[in-house]
mmCIF file of C-alpha atoms in Angstrom:
data_model
loop_
_atom_site.group_PDB
_atom_site.id
_atom_site.type_symbol
_atom_site.label_atom_id
_atom_site.label_comp_id
_atom_site.label_asym_id
_atom_site.label_seq_id
_atom_site.Cartn_x
_atom_site.Cartn_y
_atom_site.Cartn_z
ATOM 1 C CA MET A 223 0.000 0.000 0.000
ATOM 2 C CA ILE A 224 1.009 3.608 -0.491
ATOM 3 C CA LEU A 225 0.071 6.320 1.998
ATOM 4 C CA TYR A 226 0.025 9.820 0.549
ATOM 5 C CA ALA A 227 0.551 12.196 3.426
ATOM 6 C CA SER A 228 1.364 15.806 4.223
ATOM 7 C CA PRO A 229 3.903 15.998 7.057
ATOM 8 C CA GLY A 230 2.127 17.117 10.218
ATOM 9 C CA GLY A 231 -1.275 17.068 8.544
ATOM 10 C CA CYS A 232 -4.265 14.991 9.568
ATOM 11 C CA SER A 233 -2.809 12.229 7.379
ATOM 12 C CA GLN A 234 -0.335 11.666 10.204
ATOM 13 C CA ALA A 235 -3.092 9.798 12.076
ATOM 14 C CA SER A 236 -3.242 7.217 9.272
ATOM 15 C CA HIS A 237 0.545 7.058 9.209
ATOM 16 C CA ILE A 238 0.700 6.310 12.942
ATOM 17 C CA ALA A 239 -2.086 3.731 12.585
ATOM 18 C CA LEU A 240 -0.261 1.885 9.795
ATOM 19 C CA VAL A 241 2.891 1.680 11.899
ATOM 20 C CA GLU A 242 0.987 0.692 15.058
ATOM 21 C CA ALA A 243 -0.908 -2.000 13.128
ATOM 22 C CA GLY A 244 2.269 -3.400 11.581
ATOM 23 C CA ILE A 245 0.925 -3.088 8.037
ATOM 24 C CA PRO A 246 3.605 -2.718 5.340
ATOM 25 C CA TYR A 247 3.302 0.537 3.388
ATOM 26 C CA THR A 248 5.263 3.084 1.416
ATOM 27 C CA LEU A 249 5.071 6.734 2.460
ATOM 28 C CA VAL A 250 4.826 9.334 -0.292
ATOM 29 C CA LYS A 251 4.870 12.917 0.938
ATOM 30 C CA VAL A 252 2.622 15.518 -0.657
ATOM 31 C CA GLY A 253 3.659 19.174 -0.629
ATOM 32 C CA ARG A 254 1.490 22.270 -0.427
ATOM 33 C CA ASP A 255 1.906 22.579 -4.196
ATOM 34 C CA LYS A 256 0.115 19.198 -4.534
ATOM 35 C CA LYS A 257 3.232 17.557 -5.937
ATOM 36 C CA THR A 258 4.329 14.243 -4.500
ATOM 37 C CA ASP A 259 7.930 13.838 -3.423
ATOM 38 C CA ASP A 260 8.365 11.515 -6.410
ATOM 39 C CA GLY A 261 7.220 14.277 -8.802
ATOM 40 C CA ARG A 262 3.599 13.345 -9.538
ATOM 41 C CA ASP A 263 0.524 15.571 -9.439
ATOM 42 C CA PHE A 264 -1.372 14.439 -6.336
ATOM 43 C CA ASN A 265 -4.650 15.751 -7.774
ATOM 44 C CA THR A 266 -4.592 12.941 -10.341
ATOM 45 C CA LEU A 267 -4.671 10.431 -7.447
ATOM 46 C CA ASN A 268 -7.185 12.325 -5.337
ATOM 47 C CA PRO A 269 -9.163 15.001 -7.203
ATOM 48 C CA LYS A 270 -10.316 16.348 -3.814
ATOM 49 C CA GLY A 271 -6.744 17.578 -3.473
ATOM 50 C CA TYR A 272 -6.064 16.788 0.161
ATOM 51 C CA THR A 273 -4.441 14.055 2.167
ATOM 52 C CA PRO A 274 -4.612 11.372 3.341
ATOM 53 C CA ALA A 275 -5.045 9.017 0.455
ATOM 54 C CA LEU A 276 -4.284 5.320 0.694
ATOM 55 C CA GLU A 277 -3.560 3.431 -2.506
ATOM 56 C CA LEU A 278 -4.291 -0.253 -2.056
ATOM 57 C CA ASP A 279 -2.348 -3.054 -3.711
ATOM 58 C CA ASP A 280 -5.002 -3.379 -6.430
ATOM 59 C CA GLY A 281 -4.771 0.346 -7.301
ATOM 60 C CA THR A 282 -7.938 1.399 -5.477
ATOM 61 C CA VAL A 283 -7.474 4.766 -3.761
ATOM 62 C CA LEU A 284 -9.265 5.429 -0.477
ATOM 63 C CA THR A 285 -9.660 8.966 0.837
ATOM 64 C CA GLU A 286 -11.010 10.580 4.022
ATOM 65 C CA SER A 287 -9.396 9.952 7.388
ATOM 66 C CA LEU A 288 -12.367 8.158 8.934
ATOM 67 C CA VAL A 289 -12.500 5.657 6.056
ATOM 68 C CA ILE A 290 -8.749 5.076 5.883
ATOM 69 C CA LEU A 291 -8.390 4.654 9.642
ATOM 70 C CA SER A 292 -11.334 2.224 9.729
ATOM 71 C CA TYR A 293 -9.818 0.279 6.827
ATOM 72 C CA ILE A 294 -6.468 0.021 8.629
ATOM 73 C CA ALA A 295 -8.201 -1.195 11.793
ATOM 74 C CA ASP A 296 -10.249 -3.777 9.890
ATOM 75 C CA MET A 297 -7.261 -5.017 7.873
ATOM 76 C CA SER A 298 -5.057 -5.425 10.931
ATOM 77 C CA GLY A 299 -7.647 -6.642 13.413
ATOM 78 C CA ARG A 300 -6.188 -4.047 15.798
ATOM 79 C CA LEU A 301 -6.871 -0.442 16.812
ATOM 80 C CA LEU A 302 -10.653 -0.859 17.000
ATOM 81 C CA ALA A 303 -12.762 -3.293 18.989
ATOM 82 C CA LYS A 304 -14.596 -5.807 16.806
ATOM 83 C CA ASN A 305 -17.927 -4.996 18.435
ATOM 84 C CA GLY A 306 -19.511 -3.588 21.551
ATOM 85 C CA HIS A 307 -19.538 -0.151 23.100
ATOM 86 C CA GLU A 308 -15.783 0.437 22.771
ATOM 87 C CA ARG A 309 -16.040 0.108 18.980
ATOM 88 C CA TRP A 310 -18.921 2.530 18.648
ATOM 89 C CA ARG A 311 -17.454 5.021 21.130
ATOM 90 C CA ALA A 312 -14.137 5.055 19.258
ATOM 91 C CA LEU A 313 -15.921 5.682 15.945
ATOM 92 C CA GLU A 314 -18.175 8.300 17.525
ATOM 93 C CA ILE A 315 -15.193 10.203 18.942
ATOM 94 C CA LEU A 316 -13.259 9.837 15.686
ATOM 95 C CA GLU A 317 -16.161 11.289 13.702
ATOM 96 C CA PHE A 318 -16.405 14.218 16.135
ATOM 97 C CA MET A 319 -12.703 14.929 15.688
ATOM 98 C CA THR A 320 -12.653 14.588 11.882
ATOM 99 C CA THR A 321 -15.553 17.015 11.534
ATOM 100 C CA GLU A 322 -15.884 19.349 14.499
ATOM 101 C CA VAL A 323 -12.391 19.511 16.004
ATOM 102 C CA HIS A 324 -10.516 19.478 12.698
ATOM 103 C CA GLY A 325 -12.911 22.008 11.184
ATOM 104 C CA ALA A 326 -12.489 24.387 14.115
ATOM 105 C CA PHE A 327 -8.791 24.771 13.237
ATOM 106 C CA ARG A 328 -9.596 26.210 9.806
ATOM 107 C CA ALA A 329 -9.466 29.891 10.834
ATOM 108 C CA LEU A 330 -6.200 29.330 12.694
ATOM 109 C CA PHE A 331 -4.460 27.896 9.629
ATOM 110 C CA ARG A 332 -5.706 30.545 7.199
ATOM 111 C CA THR A 333 -3.476 33.584 6.938
ATOM 112 C CA ASP A 334 -6.402 35.789 5.877
ATOM 113 C CA SER A 335 -8.595 34.991 8.913
ATOM 114 C CA ALA A 336 -9.677 37.907 11.075
ATOM 115 C CA GLU A 337 -8.403 37.873 14.659
ATOM 116 C CA ALA A 338 -12.006 37.653 15.899
ATOM 117 C CA ASP A 339 -12.472 34.443 13.884
ATOM 118 C CA LYS A 340 -9.250 33.030 15.309
ATOM 119 C CA ASP A 341 -10.368 33.861 18.846
ATOM 120 C CA LYS A 342 -13.708 32.171 18.208
ATOM 121 C CA SER A 343 -11.878 29.062 16.957
ATOM 122 C CA ARG A 344 -9.664 28.976 20.046
ATOM 123 C CA THR A 345 -12.744 29.154 22.291
ATOM 124 C CA ILE A 346 -14.507 26.387 20.375
ATOM 125 C CA LEU A 347 -11.392 24.199 20.445
ATOM 126 C CA ALA A 348 -10.896 24.715 24.166
ATOM 127 C CA GLY A 349 -14.457 23.456 24.664
ATOM 128 C CA HIS A 350 -13.914 20.480 22.371
ATOM 129 C CA PHE A 351 -10.684 19.492 24.125
ATOM 130 C CA GLY A 352 -12.404 19.855 27.493
ATOM 131 C CA LEU A 353 -15.128 17.483 26.308
ATOM 132 C CA LEU A 354 -12.601 14.942 25.018
ATOM 133 C CA ASN A 355 -10.648 15.182 28.266
ATOM 134 C CA GLY A 356 -13.814 14.401 30.213
ATOM 135 C CA GLN A 357 -14.744 11.504 27.948
ATOM 136 C CA ARG A 358 -11.310 9.953 28.330
ATOM 137 C CA GLY A 359 -11.430 10.247 32.106
ATOM 138 C CA GLU A 360 -8.678 8.265 33.811
ATOM 139 C CA ARG A 361 -8.330 5.662 31.056
ATOM 140 C CA ALA A 362 -4.978 5.231 29.333
ATOM 141 C CA PHE A 363 -6.559 5.956 25.940
ATOM 142 C CA LEU A 364 -9.793 7.475 24.679
ATOM 143 C CA VAL A 365 -12.042 4.444 25.096
ATOM 144 C CA GLY A 366 -10.027 2.001 27.138
ATOM 145 C CA GLU A 367 -6.613 0.660 27.911
ATOM 146 C CA GLN A 368 -5.605 0.000 24.288
ATOM 147 C CA VAL A 369 -4.765 2.554 21.623
ATOM 148 C CA THR A 370 -7.397 2.944 18.888
ATOM 149 C CA ILE A 371 -7.653 4.811 15.610
ATOM 150 C CA ALA A 372 -9.375 7.596 17.552
ATOM 151 C CA ASP A 373 -6.197 8.072 19.603
ATOM 152 C CA THR A 374 -4.035 8.419 16.508
ATOM 153 C CA TYR A 375 -6.271 11.236 15.278
ATOM 154 C CA LEU A 376 -6.446 12.912 18.665
ATOM 155 C CA PHE A 377 -2.650 12.971 18.803
ATOM 156 C CA VAL A 378 -2.581 15.055 15.605
ATOM 157 C CA MET A 379 -5.257 17.435 16.882
ATOM 158 C CA LEU A 380 -3.338 17.887 20.147
ATOM 159 C CA SER A 381 -0.157 18.569 18.170
ATOM 160 C CA TRP A 382 -1.971 21.273 16.238
ATOM 161 C CA ALA A 383 -3.284 22.735 19.505
ATOM 162 C CA ALA A 384 0.258 22.956 20.864
ATOM 163 C CA MET A 385 1.431 24.582 17.624
ATOM 164 C CA MET A 386 -1.370 27.160 17.863
ATOM 165 C CA GLY A 387 -0.818 27.880 21.562
ATOM 166 C CA ILE A 388 -4.138 26.429 22.696
ATOM 167 C CA ALA A 389 -4.008 25.460 26.358
ATOM 168 C CA LEU A 390 -4.994 21.875 27.045
ATOM 169 C CA PRO A 391 -6.391 20.312 30.203
ATOM 170 C CA GLU A 392 -3.530 18.866 32.252
ATOM 171 C CA ARG A 393 -4.530 15.229 31.752
ATOM 172 C CA LEU A 394 -4.847 15.708 28.005
ATOM 173 C CA ALA A 395 -1.440 17.406 27.789
ATOM 174 C CA ALA A 396 0.092 14.477 29.697
ATOM 175 C CA TYR A 397 -1.689 12.050 27.358
ATOM 176 C CA ALA A 398 -0.210 13.858 24.325
ATOM 177 C CA ALA A 399 3.283 13.681 25.830
ATOM 178 C CA ARG A 400 2.852 9.953 26.498
ATOM 179 C CA MET A 401 1.555 9.345 22.958
ATOM 180 C CA ARG A 402 4.592 11.188 21.550
ATOM 181 C CA GLN A 403 6.804 8.551 23.218
ATOM 182 C CA MET A 404 5.034 5.601 21.601
ATOM 183 C CA PRO A 405 7.270 3.854 19.028
ATOM 184 C CA SER A 406 4.629 4.171 16.281
ATOM 185 C CA VAL A 407 4.297 7.919 16.840
ATOM 186 C CA THR A 408 8.056 8.418 17.018
ATOM 187 C CA HIS A 409 8.484 6.427 13.790
ATOM 188 C CA ALA A 410 5.864 8.510 11.958
ATOM 189 C CA LEU A 411 7.329 11.803 13.189
ATOM 190 C CA VAL A 412 10.815 10.818 12.075
ATOM 191 C CA ALA A 413 9.583 9.608 8.675
ATOM 192 C CA GLU A 414 7.695 12.877 8.158
ATOM 193 C CA GLY A 415 10.760 14.921 9.133
ATOM 194 C CA LEU A 416 9.123 16.288 12.289
ATOM 195 C CA ALA A 417 11.235 14.738 15.057
#
């Protein structure tokens, strides 16, 4: 498989998941100019124009973080409970992050955003991270004692929060620091040139 990823982007969650699951893959980096590091036009692989994209062995290209992360979990038999409440909670939290949390960063990444819009985003994100902190409680990971695909995505969102100077609840900041030490996270950060 080939993972098309933008270093530090939300595609990093899929990158971490592939490493954590032990699935063989090739990483191809995609720049802001939509050129892959091997010289191709990324838009020909994913006309939506954004990462992640996962090219399967048969040439099928999957897009959207929720789909790719679920595929990785299903293929590996890891990172997501097979059934029961832990499965549905992990998917519920992942959906919340891929839509609401990720979307709330938009104004912070845009250089033309008004300061009032950035302040509104910071307030929304602080509320979202407070909610996620409460949902996690005292568990090691978001829905239990094992890492899930929801945790890989949360790590990226917490990294963005740190980059944007958004204060995190103490337990969530400690969780992010612990995640950063996981071998799969370290591997992905090094491969993306971010460690």
